[in-house]
Coordinates of C-alpha atoms and ligand atoms in Angstrom, one line a residue:
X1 CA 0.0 0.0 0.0
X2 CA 1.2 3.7 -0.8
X3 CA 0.8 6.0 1.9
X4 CA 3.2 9.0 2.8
X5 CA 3.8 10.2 6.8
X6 CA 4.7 13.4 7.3
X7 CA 6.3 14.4 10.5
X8 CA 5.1 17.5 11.8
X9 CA 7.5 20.5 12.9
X10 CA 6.5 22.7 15.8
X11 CA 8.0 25.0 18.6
X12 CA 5.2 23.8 20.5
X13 CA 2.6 26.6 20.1
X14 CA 2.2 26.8 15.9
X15 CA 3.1 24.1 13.5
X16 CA 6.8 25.3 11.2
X17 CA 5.5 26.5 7.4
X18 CA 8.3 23.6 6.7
X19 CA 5.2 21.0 7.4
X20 CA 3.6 22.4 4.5
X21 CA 6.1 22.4 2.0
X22 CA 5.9 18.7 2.6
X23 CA 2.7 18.2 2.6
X24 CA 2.9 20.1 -1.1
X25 CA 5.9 17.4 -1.9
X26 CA 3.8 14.5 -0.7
X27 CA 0.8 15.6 -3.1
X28 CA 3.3 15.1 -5.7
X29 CA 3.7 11.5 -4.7
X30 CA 0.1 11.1 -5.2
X31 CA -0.6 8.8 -2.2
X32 CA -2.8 9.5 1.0
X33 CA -1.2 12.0 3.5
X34 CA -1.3 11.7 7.2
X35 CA 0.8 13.9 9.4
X36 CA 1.7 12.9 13.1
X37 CA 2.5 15.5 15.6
X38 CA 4.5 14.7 18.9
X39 CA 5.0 16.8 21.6
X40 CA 3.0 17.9 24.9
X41 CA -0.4 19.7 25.0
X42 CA -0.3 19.5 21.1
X43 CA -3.6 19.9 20.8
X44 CA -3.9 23.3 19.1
X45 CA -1.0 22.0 16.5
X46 CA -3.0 18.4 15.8
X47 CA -6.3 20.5 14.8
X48 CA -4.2 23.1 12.7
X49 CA -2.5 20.0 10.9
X50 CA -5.7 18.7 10.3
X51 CA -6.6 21.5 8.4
X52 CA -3.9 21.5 5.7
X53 CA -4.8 20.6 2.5
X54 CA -4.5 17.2 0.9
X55 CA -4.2 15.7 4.4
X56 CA -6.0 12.5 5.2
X57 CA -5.3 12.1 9.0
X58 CA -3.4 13.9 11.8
X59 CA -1.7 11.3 14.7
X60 CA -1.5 13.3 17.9
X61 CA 1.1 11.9 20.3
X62 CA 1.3 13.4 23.4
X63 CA 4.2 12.4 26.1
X64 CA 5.7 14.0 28.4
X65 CA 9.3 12.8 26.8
X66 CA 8.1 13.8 23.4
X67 CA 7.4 17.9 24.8
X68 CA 11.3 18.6 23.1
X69 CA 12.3 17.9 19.6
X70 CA 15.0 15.2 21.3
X71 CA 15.8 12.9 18.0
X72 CA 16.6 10.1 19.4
X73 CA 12.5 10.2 21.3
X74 CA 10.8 10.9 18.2
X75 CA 12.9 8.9 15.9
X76 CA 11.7 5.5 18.5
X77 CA 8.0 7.1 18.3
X78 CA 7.7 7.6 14.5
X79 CA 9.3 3.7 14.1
X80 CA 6.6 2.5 16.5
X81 CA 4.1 3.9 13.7
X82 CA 5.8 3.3 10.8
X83 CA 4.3 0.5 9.7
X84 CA 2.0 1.0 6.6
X85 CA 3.9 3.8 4.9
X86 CA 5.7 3.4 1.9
X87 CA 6.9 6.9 2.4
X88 CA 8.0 8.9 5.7
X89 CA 9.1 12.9 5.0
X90 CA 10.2 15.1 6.8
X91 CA 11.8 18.9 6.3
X92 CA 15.2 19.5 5.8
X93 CA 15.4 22.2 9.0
X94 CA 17.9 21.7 11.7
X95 CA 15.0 19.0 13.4
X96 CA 14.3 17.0 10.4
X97 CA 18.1 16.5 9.5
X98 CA 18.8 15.3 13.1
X99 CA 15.4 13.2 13.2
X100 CA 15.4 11.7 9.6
X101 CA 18.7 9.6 9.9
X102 CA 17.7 8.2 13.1
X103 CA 14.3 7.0 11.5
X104 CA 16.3 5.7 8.6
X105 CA 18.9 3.5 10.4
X106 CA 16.4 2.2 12.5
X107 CA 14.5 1.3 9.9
X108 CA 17.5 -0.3 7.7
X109 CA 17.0 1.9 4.3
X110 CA 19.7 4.8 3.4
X111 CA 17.4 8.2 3.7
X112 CA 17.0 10.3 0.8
X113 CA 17.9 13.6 1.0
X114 CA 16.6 17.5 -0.3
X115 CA 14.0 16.2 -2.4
X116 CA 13.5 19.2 -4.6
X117 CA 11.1 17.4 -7.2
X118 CA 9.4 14.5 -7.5
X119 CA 9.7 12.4 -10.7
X120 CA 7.6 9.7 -9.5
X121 CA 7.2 7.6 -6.2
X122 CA 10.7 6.0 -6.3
X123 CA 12.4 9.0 -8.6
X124 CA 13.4 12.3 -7.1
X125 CA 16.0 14.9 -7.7
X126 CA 18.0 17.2 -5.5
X127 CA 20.9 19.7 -5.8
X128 CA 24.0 19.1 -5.0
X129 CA 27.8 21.3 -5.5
X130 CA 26.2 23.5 -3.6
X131 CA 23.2 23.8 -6.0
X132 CA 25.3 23.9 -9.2
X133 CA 23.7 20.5 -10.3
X134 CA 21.1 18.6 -9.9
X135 CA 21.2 14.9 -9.2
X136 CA 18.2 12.1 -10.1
X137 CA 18.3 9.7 -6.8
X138 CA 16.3 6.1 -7.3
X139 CA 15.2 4.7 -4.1
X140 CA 14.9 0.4 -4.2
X141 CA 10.9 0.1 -4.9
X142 CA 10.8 -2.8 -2.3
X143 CA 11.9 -0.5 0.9
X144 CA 10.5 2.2 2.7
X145 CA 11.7 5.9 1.5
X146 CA 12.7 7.7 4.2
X147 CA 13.4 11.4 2.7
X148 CA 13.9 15.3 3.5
X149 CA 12.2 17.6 1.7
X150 CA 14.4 20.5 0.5
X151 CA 11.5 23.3 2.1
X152 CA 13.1 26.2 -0.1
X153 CA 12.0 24.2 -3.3
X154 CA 8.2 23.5 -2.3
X155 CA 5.1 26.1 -1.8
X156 CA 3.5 26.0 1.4
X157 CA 0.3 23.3 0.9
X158 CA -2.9 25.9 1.4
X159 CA -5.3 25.3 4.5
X160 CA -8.9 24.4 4.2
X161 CA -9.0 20.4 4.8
X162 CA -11.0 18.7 7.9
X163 CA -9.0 15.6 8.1
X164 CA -9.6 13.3 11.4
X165 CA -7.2 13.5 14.1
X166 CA -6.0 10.7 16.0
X167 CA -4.7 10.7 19.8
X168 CA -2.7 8.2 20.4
X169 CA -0.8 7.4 23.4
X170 CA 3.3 6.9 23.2
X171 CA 4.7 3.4 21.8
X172 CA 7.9 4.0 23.0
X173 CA 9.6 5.2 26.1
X174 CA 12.3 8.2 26.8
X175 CA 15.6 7.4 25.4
X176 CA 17.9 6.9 28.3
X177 CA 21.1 8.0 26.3
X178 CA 19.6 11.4 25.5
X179 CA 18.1 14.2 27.6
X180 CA 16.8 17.6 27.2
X181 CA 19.0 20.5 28.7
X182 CA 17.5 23.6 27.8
X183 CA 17.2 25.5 24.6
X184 CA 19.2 28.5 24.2
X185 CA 17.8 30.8 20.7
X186 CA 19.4 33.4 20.1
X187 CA 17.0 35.5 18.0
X188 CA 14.9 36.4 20.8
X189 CA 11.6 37.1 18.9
X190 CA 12.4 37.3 15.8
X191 CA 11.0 35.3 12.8
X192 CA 12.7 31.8 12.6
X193 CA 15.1 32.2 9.9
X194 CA 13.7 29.3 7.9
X195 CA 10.4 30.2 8.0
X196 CA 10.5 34.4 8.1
X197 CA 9.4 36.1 4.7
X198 CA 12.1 38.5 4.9
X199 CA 15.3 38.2 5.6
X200 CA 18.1 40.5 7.0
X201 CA 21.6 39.5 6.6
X202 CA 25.6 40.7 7.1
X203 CA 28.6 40.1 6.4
X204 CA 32.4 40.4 7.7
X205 CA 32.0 44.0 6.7
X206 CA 30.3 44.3 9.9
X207 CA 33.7 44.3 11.1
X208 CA 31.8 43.9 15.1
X209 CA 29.7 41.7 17.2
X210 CA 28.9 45.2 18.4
X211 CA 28.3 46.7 14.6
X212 CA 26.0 43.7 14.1
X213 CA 23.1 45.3 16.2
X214 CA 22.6 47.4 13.0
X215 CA 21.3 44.3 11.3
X216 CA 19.3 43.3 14.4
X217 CA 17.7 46.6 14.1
X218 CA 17.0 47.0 10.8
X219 CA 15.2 43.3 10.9
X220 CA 13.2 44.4 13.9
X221 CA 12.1 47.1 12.1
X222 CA 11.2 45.3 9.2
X223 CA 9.6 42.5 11.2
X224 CA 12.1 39.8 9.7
X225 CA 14.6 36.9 10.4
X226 CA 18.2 38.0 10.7
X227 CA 20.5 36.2 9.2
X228 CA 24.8 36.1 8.1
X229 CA 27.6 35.1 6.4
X230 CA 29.7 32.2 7.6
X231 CA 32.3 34.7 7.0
X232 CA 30.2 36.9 10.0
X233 CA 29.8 33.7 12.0
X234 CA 33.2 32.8 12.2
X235 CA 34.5 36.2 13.4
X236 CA 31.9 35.7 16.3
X237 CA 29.7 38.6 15.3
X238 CA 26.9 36.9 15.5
X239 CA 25.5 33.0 16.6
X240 CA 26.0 30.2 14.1
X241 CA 22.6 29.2 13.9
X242 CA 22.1 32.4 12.1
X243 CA 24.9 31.3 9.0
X244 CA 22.9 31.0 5.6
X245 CA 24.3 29.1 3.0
X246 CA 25.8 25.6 1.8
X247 CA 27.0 24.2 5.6
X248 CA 24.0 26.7 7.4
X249 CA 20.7 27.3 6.3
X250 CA 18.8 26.9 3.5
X251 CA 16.2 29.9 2.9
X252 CA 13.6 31.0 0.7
X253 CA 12.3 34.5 2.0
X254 CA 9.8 36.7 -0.7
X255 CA 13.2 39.4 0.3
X256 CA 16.4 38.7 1.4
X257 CA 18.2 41.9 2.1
X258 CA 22.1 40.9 1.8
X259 CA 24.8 43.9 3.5
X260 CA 28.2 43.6 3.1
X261 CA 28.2 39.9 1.5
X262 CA 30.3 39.1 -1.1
X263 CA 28.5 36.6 -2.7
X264 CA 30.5 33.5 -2.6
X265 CA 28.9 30.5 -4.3
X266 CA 28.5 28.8 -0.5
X267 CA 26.2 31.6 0.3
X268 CA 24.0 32.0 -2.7
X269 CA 23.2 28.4 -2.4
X270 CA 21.9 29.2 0.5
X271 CA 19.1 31.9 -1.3
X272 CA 18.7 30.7 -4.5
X273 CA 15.3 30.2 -4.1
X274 CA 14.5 33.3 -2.3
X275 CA 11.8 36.0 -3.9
X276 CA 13.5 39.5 -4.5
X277 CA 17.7 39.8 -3.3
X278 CA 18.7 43.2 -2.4
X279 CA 22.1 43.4 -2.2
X280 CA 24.5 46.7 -0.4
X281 CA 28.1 46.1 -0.7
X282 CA 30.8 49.2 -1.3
X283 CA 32.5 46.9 -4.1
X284 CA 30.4 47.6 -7.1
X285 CA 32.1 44.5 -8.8
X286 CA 31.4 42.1 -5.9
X287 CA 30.0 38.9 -7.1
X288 CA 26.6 39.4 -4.9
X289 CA 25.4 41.4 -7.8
X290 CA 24.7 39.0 -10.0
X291 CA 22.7 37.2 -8.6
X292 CA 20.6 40.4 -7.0
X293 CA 17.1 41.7 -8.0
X294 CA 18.5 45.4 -6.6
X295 CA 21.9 46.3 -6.2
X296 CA 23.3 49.3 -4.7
X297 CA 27.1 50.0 -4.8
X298 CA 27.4 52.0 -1.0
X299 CA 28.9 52.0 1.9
X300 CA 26.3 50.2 4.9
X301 CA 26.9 52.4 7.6
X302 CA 25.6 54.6 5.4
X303 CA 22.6 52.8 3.8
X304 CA 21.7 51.1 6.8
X305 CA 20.8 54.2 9.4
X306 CA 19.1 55.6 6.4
X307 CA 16.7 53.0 5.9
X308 CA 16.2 52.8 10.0
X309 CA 15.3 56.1 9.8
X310 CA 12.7 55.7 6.8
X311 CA 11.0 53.2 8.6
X312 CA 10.6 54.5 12.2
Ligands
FAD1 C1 33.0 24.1 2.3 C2 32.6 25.6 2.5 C3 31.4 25.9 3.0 C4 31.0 27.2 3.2 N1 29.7 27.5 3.6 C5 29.3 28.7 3.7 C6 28.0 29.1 4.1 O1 27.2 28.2 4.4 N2 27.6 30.4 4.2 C7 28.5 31.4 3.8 O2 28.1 32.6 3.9 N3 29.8 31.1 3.5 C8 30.2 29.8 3.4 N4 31.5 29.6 3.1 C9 32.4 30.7 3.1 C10 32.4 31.5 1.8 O3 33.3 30.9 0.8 C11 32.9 32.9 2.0 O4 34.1 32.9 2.6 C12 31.9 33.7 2.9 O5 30.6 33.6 2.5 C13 32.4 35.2 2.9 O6 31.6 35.9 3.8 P1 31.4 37.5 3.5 O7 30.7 37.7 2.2 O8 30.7 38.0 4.7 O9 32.9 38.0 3.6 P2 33.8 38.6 2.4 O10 33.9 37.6 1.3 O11 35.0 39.1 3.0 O12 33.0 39.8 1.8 C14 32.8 41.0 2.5 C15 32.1 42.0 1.5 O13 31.8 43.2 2.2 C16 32.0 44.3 1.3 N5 32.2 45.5 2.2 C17 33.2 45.8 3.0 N6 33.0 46.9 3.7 C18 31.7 47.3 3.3 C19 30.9 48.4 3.7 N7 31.3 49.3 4.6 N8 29.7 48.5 3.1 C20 29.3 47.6 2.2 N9 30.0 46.5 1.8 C21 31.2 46.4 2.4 C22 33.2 43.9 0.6 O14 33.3 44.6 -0.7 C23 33.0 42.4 0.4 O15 32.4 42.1 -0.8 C24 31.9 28.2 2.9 C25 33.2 27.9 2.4 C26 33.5 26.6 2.3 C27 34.9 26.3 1.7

């Protein structure tokens, strides 16, 4: 029987845009979609799932030891379900690229990875030299695929379904190899960076953890995700869950506003799917331009208390 699970991302209060973007790449495998949602008092989450599109049934798992996105809990939950599926998906974020290897070993199939379109059930292709080309992957027909879905290459599934949702209690118990510390985000209450429409980043030519504020700020004021160069991360300006690029985040923002990048290919891969790229760098030859919608030649400490003071 085909039938695709989609595992549900969530900070615990809304479900992550990324659960749509599979839900779109599941509807491309043609099969019938349920979602399952672990965590605690997920209740809210289960009923928004339930109203994507193209969804047949929600699972709602609620456990105490399934409350943080801990891997090695949800990997033994989703296992415990598994059964059925021909196809299990989930986004390649930070969770679902520490979740979906753990499914896969324990399931005994190799997991397929950044599905950016879907040829047919057992045909895919995804990027890879950092985007430059694009591979065909053929999973075995006779196994289950476990697969990530490249989010920056999907649309968001739209809302309006009434599938059923199903509580179910835990299968498994709390790993006793892993526990939950604490989380520590940096971004305070900014958009998620993989999820924000717009996007703020900068580059070495902060020259400053303290110069960086300016990017905070102008994201604040724009209401979007701040993001960097690895170039930025590595000279400790700013956290490294903020890189964007090849070996950081993937994005796909309607803006990405780039300040002081200079456009290596690592980076770009990392917003080649975004909407409109604004791009400020003092180099007017920089590679950045090339690849930007709008390009200004200037100097950001000049551009960037201009445009604070525009929109205050
Ligand atoms: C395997 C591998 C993986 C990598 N992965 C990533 C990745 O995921 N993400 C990533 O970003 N990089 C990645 N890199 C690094 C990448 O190659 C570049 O080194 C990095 O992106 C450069 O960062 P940058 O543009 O901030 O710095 P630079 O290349 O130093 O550019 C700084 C830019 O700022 C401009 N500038 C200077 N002063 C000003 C000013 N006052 N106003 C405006 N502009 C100014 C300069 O003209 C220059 O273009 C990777 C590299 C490797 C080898």
């Amino acid at each position: 029987m085909s039938k695709t699970l989609i595992i549900a991302e969530h900070d615990g209060q809304t479900l992550n845009p990324s659960t749509l973007k599979c839900v779109s790449c599941a509807t491309a495998l043609g099969h019938d979609i349920d979602i399952v949602v672990m965590g605690g008092a997920i209740g809210e989450i289960a009923a928004e799932a339930a109203t994507i599109n193209g969804v047949s049934g929600v699972i709602a798992i609620d456990a105490g030891h399934l409350a943080q996105p801990v891997a090695a809990n949800h990997a033994a939950e989703v296992v415990a379900i598994a059964d059925g599926y021909s196809h299990i998906l989930g986004p390649s974020t930070t969770y679902g690229r520490d979740l979906m290897p753990r499914i896969a070993a324990l399931l005994g199939v190799n997991q397929v990875s950044d599905i950016s379109a879907v040829e047919d059930a057992w045909h895919f292709k995804r990027p890879i030299y950092a985007g430059n080309a694009i591979v065909d992957v053929h999973a075995p027909e006779n196994a289950i695929v476990v697969a990530t879905v490249r989010v920056a290459s999907w649309q968001a599934a739209g809302s309006g379904g009434s599938a059923a949702v199903e509580n179910r209690p835990a299968s498994a118990t709390a790993s006793a190899d892993t526990r939950y510390i604490k989380l520590e985000a940096g971004g305070g209450e900014r958009p998620d960076l993989q999820a924000a429409a717009r996007v703020v980043s900068g580059g070495r030519a902060l020259g400053s953890k303290e110069n960086f504020k300016l990017i905070y700020e102008l994201a604040d004021l724009m209401g979007a995700g701040a993001g960097a160069s690895r170039a930025a991360v590595d000279a400790g300006y700013c956290p490294n869950d903020m890189q964007v690029g090849q070996t950081g985040k993937i994005i796909s923002p309607d803006l990405y506003m780039a300040f002081g990048i200079s456009g290596a290919i690592q980076h770009i891969t990392g917003i080649k799917d975004a909407g409109t790229i604004v791009a400020v760098n003092k180099d007017a030859d920089a590679p950045i331009f090339e690849v930007a919608d709008i390009g200004l030649a200037a100097d950001l400490f000049h551009v960037i208390p201009e445009l604070k003071k525009l929109l205050s």
